[in-house]
Amino acid sequence: MHLTSTLSWLIDDAAGTASANRLLAELGSHLLADGLPLAGGALTLEVPHPLIARRTWLWRADRGEVIEALGFAPQLPFAVLDKAETGDAGRRWLQGLAPGPVHEDTIGTRPDGPSVGWIGTRPLTRGEADQLHRAARFCAAPLAAIAARATLTAALEAYLGRRSAARVLASPLRRNTGETIEAALVFADLRGFTALSESHPPAEVIAALDAWFDRIAGAIHAFGGEVLKFIGDGLLAIFPVTAGARGACEAALRAVSAARVGMAHLDIERRKMGLPSLSFGAALHLGEVHWGNIGAADRLDFTAIGSAVNLVSRLEGLCKPLEKTVLISGALAAETDMPLVSLGTHELRGIIRPCAVFALPDG
């Protein structure tokens, strides 16, 4: 059986392509080399992501460029994304790229599976359309392999964070694998969460938790940090030191300051709805942590442990008795020029040495 260079590539090499967007670009280049008069192509598929439901990659033949359009997931639980609304992004783009009809194929056997579309520099002949249809059929296996890798990466990033996911993927699935890193740490949790849980229905409690985590985790990610753990109504986050401790420490401080502003705006909206305010406490510290796998022989967790983690969690416990929202250890305070208020030295439960404690000027 004679195979075109495109089909040979799809069988032998395409599964090793790094990503779906590169698959589209390389597939388009092979089809051009086989003589098809293409102006552009589009590849659309569902993706596992907390916010994004469908991705469409758009390829221009004249420039070799690939851009991306996103279809966002519905906000309501279990709502179904309307494929007609998101899957036509590629079709509309192709129609604006060149005159003539768009050729579209579904990849695989599922009617709601990935789709690939093409438009020619002129109307395609029946033979050329058949070539595109065969390419779509042979594309199913390599695209499935690429999608499986992307699914694994996306799932790990959603549950572990981007940096931790990358380390898990690059390391053996065994205990005692990891490294010691220096990082600015943030430990934060809600105040009065137990009372809130006892006095409100579960749906309202979950909504409050999600709103809180949106503010604190969103700010941490915006300033380059990573949430390692959600612990009940709290979280542990790190800002790894990469080019000096000062940058990591000030990023952590800015993130917590931004979260405090976000929570203040949230409380205004909650009061308008007759809901109680959500107060929180947060502590920041700079220190070394072991970042890696711990756990049972066949059930692992990827996290950070060490005396610095113990200290920051104990320091956060002082927020309530000191009536402060944000507390900063002396170690982190020494690495920033931001104005801070000294609260003296305090004993922390389980920590050998007393800790110098600081607060932001407005609490």
XYZ file of C-alpha atoms in Angstrom:
363
model
C 0.000 0.000 0.000
C 1.438 3.375 -1.029
C 1.304 6.002 1.688
C 1.768 9.710 1.210
C 4.451 11.402 3.278
C 1.682 12.818 5.468
C 0.213 9.415 6.309
C 3.666 7.915 6.849
C 4.480 10.698 9.296
C 1.171 10.218 11.120
C 1.886 6.496 11.542
C 5.565 6.655 12.444
C 6.361 9.940 14.151
C 3.334 12.099 14.957
C 2.658 10.502 18.360
C 5.952 11.950 19.608
C 4.871 15.502 18.828
C 5.036 17.631 21.945
C 1.527 19.120 21.812
C -1.684 19.354 19.821
C -0.807 22.777 18.410
C 2.481 21.417 17.064
C 0.633 18.424 15.623
C -1.620 20.793 13.683
C 1.309 22.861 12.385
C 3.351 19.832 11.322
C 0.331 18.112 9.791
C -0.402 21.235 7.767
C 3.206 21.424 6.586
C 3.155 17.780 5.475
C -0.115 18.289 3.609
C 1.374 21.303 1.843
C 4.417 19.213 0.890
C 2.040 16.605 -0.562
C 0.633 19.280 -2.835
C -2.593 20.322 -1.123
C -3.396 24.038 -1.671
C -4.109 24.923 1.972
C -4.491 28.420 3.368
C -5.060 27.318 6.956
C -6.312 24.693 9.374
C -8.030 24.397 12.741
C -7.969 21.657 15.375
C -10.558 21.593 18.173
C -10.737 19.214 21.129
C -12.011 18.997 24.672
C -9.415 19.381 27.414
C -9.395 18.572 31.142
C -9.041 21.899 32.933
C -10.883 23.599 35.818
C -11.697 26.654 33.667
C -11.248 25.655 30.015
C -13.502 23.089 28.372
C -12.414 23.221 24.749
C -9.343 24.490 22.890
C -9.090 25.409 19.225
C -5.723 25.886 17.507
C -5.605 27.898 14.301
C -2.785 27.473 11.760
C -1.879 29.831 8.904
C -0.095 28.193 6.001
C 1.614 31.353 4.732
C 3.279 32.138 8.078
C 3.397 28.780 9.800
C 1.892 30.442 12.879
C -0.482 28.799 15.345
C -2.795 30.816 17.582
C -5.357 29.595 20.069
C -9.022 30.176 20.920
C -10.542 28.943 24.186
C -13.999 27.709 25.087
C -14.540 28.193 28.802
C -16.289 25.679 31.025
C -19.837 26.437 32.224
C -19.980 27.757 35.772
C -22.853 25.540 36.871
C -21.901 22.048 38.069
C -22.432 19.304 35.487
C -23.506 21.821 32.826
C -22.679 20.692 29.304
C -20.623 22.892 27.028
C -22.457 23.711 23.805
C -20.193 22.383 21.088
C -21.955 24.548 18.512
C -20.898 27.666 20.405
C -17.253 26.703 20.936
C -16.472 24.368 18.061
C -17.240 26.954 15.400
C -14.364 29.246 16.429
C -12.109 27.446 13.959
C -14.737 27.463 11.239
C -15.334 31.211 11.522
C -11.592 31.909 11.482
C -11.025 29.718 8.434
C -13.911 31.382 6.576
C -12.241 34.730 7.134
C -8.887 33.444 5.893
C -9.828 32.455 2.331
C -12.905 32.112 0.120
C -14.531 28.776 -0.467
C -16.067 26.066 1.737
C -14.377 24.736 4.875
C -13.529 21.029 4.861
C -14.180 19.461 8.302
C -13.669 15.964 9.699
C -14.272 14.400 13.102
C -11.212 12.563 14.394
C -12.059 9.139 15.820
C -15.432 7.472 16.196
C -17.120 9.696 18.783
C -19.493 12.271 17.277
C -18.365 14.793 19.910
C -14.686 13.951 19.458
C -11.891 16.204 18.199
C -12.425 17.894 14.857
C -10.048 19.221 12.238
C -10.919 21.744 9.549
C -9.091 23.093 6.503
C -9.605 25.771 3.900
C -7.828 25.978 0.596
C -6.439 28.857 -1.381
C -9.048 27.698 -3.931
C -11.989 25.281 -3.720
C -10.686 21.772 -3.033
C -11.210 18.952 -5.511
C -12.894 15.728 -4.474
C -9.531 13.958 -4.501
C -7.985 16.612 -2.255
C -10.939 16.374 0.145
C -10.427 12.593 0.257
C -6.763 13.137 1.172
C -7.806 15.357 4.075
C -10.356 12.795 5.222
C -7.724 10.029 5.252
C -5.336 12.280 7.175
C -8.037 12.849 9.805
C -8.529 9.072 10.173
C -4.796 8.442 10.600
C -4.605 11.372 13.032
C -6.723 9.606 15.664
C -3.961 7.479 17.236
C -1.237 10.153 17.574
C -3.740 12.737 18.796
C -4.990 10.272 21.433
C -1.414 9.821 22.670
C -0.817 13.570 22.785
C -4.153 14.162 24.534
C -3.368 11.490 27.134
C -0.103 13.212 28.017
C -1.852 16.577 28.161
C -4.586 15.123 30.385
C -2.036 13.760 32.842
C -0.182 17.070 32.976
C -3.373 19.104 33.357
C -4.694 16.857 36.128
C -1.428 17.053 38.076
C -1.239 20.834 37.649
C -4.835 21.234 38.846
C -4.234 19.207 42.001
C -0.557 19.912 42.711
C 0.326 23.201 41.020
C 2.472 23.767 37.952
C 5.929 23.545 39.555
C 5.090 20.524 41.678
C 3.429 18.764 38.742
C 6.543 19.247 36.638
C 8.697 17.747 39.397
C 6.380 14.759 39.812
C 6.443 14.070 36.072
C 10.240 14.334 35.965
C 10.954 12.198 39.046
C 10.504 8.534 40.011
C 7.279 7.612 41.790
C 9.099 6.714 44.991
C 9.560 7.992 48.485
C 12.715 9.856 49.417
C 12.819 11.800 46.165
C 12.917 15.566 46.381
C 15.177 18.480 47.157
C 15.805 21.142 49.755
C 14.842 24.603 48.536
C 14.625 28.049 50.070
C 11.243 29.687 49.765
C 8.995 32.369 51.123
C 6.073 30.537 52.748
C 2.482 31.620 53.204
C 0.087 29.868 55.573
C -3.461 31.255 55.706
C -6.904 30.206 56.868
C -10.369 31.549 57.566
C -11.502 32.672 60.986
C -14.673 31.236 62.476
C -15.030 28.571 59.824
C -16.310 25.947 62.270
C -19.135 28.228 63.375
C -19.923 29.049 59.753
C -20.089 25.345 58.916
C -22.436 24.631 61.841
C -24.849 27.479 61.112
C -25.101 27.443 57.303
C -26.082 24.808 54.735
C -23.265 22.988 52.944
C -23.844 24.794 49.640
C -23.290 28.183 51.292
C -20.213 26.927 53.112
C -18.674 25.581 49.911
C -19.477 28.838 48.103
C -17.744 30.782 50.873
C -14.697 28.514 50.706
C -14.477 28.836 46.933
C -14.737 32.626 47.140
C -11.998 32.742 49.795
C -9.692 30.446 47.870
C -10.292 32.443 44.671
C -8.965 35.555 46.426
C -6.009 34.094 48.284
C -4.885 31.480 45.733
C -5.563 33.800 42.823
C -3.307 36.455 44.354
C -0.587 33.917 45.148
C -0.542 32.649 41.579
C -0.661 36.167 40.146
C 2.553 37.068 41.967
C 4.417 33.902 40.989
C 3.741 31.664 43.982
C 2.218 28.215 44.081
C -0.376 26.703 46.384
C 0.975 23.405 47.694
C -1.946 22.358 49.860
C -5.539 23.225 50.607
C -5.993 22.187 54.232
C -9.653 22.459 55.200
C -10.287 26.208 55.087
C -6.570 26.999 54.879
C -3.674 26.686 52.498
C 0.101 26.442 52.361
C 1.877 28.215 49.510
C 5.483 28.755 48.488
C 7.397 31.377 46.539
C 10.645 29.567 45.668
C 13.830 31.635 45.864
C 15.366 31.636 42.391
C 17.368 34.873 42.098
C 17.682 36.152 45.636
C 15.385 35.969 48.628
C 14.194 39.570 48.379
C 12.159 39.011 45.223
C 10.372 35.960 46.635
C 9.642 37.683 49.960
C 8.250 40.831 48.405
C 6.147 38.794 45.967
C 4.649 36.909 48.910
C 3.898 40.147 50.739
C 2.259 41.683 47.671
C 0.177 38.570 47.138
C -1.173 38.588 50.689
C -1.826 42.337 50.489
C -3.768 41.819 47.255
C -5.750 38.991 48.836
C -6.660 41.249 51.740
C -8.020 43.857 49.325
C -9.934 41.167 47.478
C -11.465 39.863 50.683
C -12.536 43.365 51.697
C -14.434 43.725 48.415
C -15.921 40.260 48.865
C -17.164 41.163 52.335
C -18.964 44.222 50.943
C -20.821 42.007 48.495
C -21.582 39.381 51.126
C -23.061 41.958 53.489
C -25.308 43.220 50.699
C -26.661 39.668 50.425
C -27.121 39.367 54.166
C -24.189 36.973 54.558
C -21.538 37.186 57.277
C -18.106 38.626 56.567
C -15.157 36.279 56.110
C -12.146 37.202 58.205
C -8.824 35.425 57.789
C -5.312 35.207 59.121
C -2.086 34.788 57.176
C 1.548 34.312 58.154
C 4.693 34.693 56.063
C 8.138 33.237 56.689
C 11.378 32.624 54.810
C 13.218 29.337 55.231
C 14.364 26.026 53.809
C 11.899 23.218 53.124
C 12.174 19.704 51.768
C 10.054 19.683 48.601
C 9.249 16.207 47.382
C 7.507 12.860 47.919
C 6.447 11.528 51.292
C 3.892 8.927 52.310
C 3.248 5.192 52.356
C 5.049 2.804 50.046
C 2.167 2.780 47.563
C 0.408 6.101 48.328
C 2.480 9.260 47.967
C 2.004 12.938 48.587
C 4.097 15.699 47.026
C 4.509 18.494 49.528
C 6.895 20.655 51.535
C 7.949 19.773 55.067
C 10.486 21.093 57.535
C 10.957 23.440 60.450
C 10.077 26.458 58.293
C 6.648 24.968 57.565
C 6.113 24.307 61.263
C 7.077 27.875 62.132
C 4.818 29.571 59.582
C 1.815 27.509 60.680
C 2.449 28.322 64.352
C 2.956 31.993 63.495
C -0.419 32.105 61.764
C -1.947 30.919 65.015
C -0.877 34.223 66.621
C -3.036 36.283 64.252
C -6.131 35.937 66.415
C -4.587 36.664 69.854
C -2.560 39.575 68.416
C -5.638 40.797 66.512
C -3.756 41.050 63.255
C -4.685 39.790 59.798
C -1.127 39.331 58.518
C 1.981 38.420 60.524
C 5.539 38.303 59.164
C 8.510 36.521 60.676
C 11.771 38.323 61.332
C 13.498 36.167 58.707
C 11.193 37.402 55.975
C 11.021 40.965 57.301
C 14.808 41.224 56.943
C 14.461 40.657 53.177
C 12.073 43.492 52.350
C 12.058 47.278 52.339
C 8.299 47.398 52.779
C 7.279 49.280 55.929
C 6.397 46.866 58.722
C 5.399 47.259 62.351
C 7.389 45.338 64.955
C 5.302 43.360 67.449
C 8.282 42.146 69.459
C 9.479 38.605 70.014
C 7.045 35.768 70.676
C 7.233 32.136 71.740
C 5.677 29.760 69.225
C 4.346 26.402 70.334
C 6.783 23.636 69.433
C 9.419 26.061 68.108
C 12.673 26.170 70.091
C 13.696 29.780 69.486
C 11.439 32.814 70.001
C 10.374 34.466 66.758
C 10.559 38.164 65.921
C 7.092 39.099 64.646
C 6.036 41.961 62.390
C 2.754 43.144 60.910
C 1.663 45.298 58.030
C 1.106 48.934 59.069
C -2.687 48.754 58.736
C -3.129 45.432 60.462
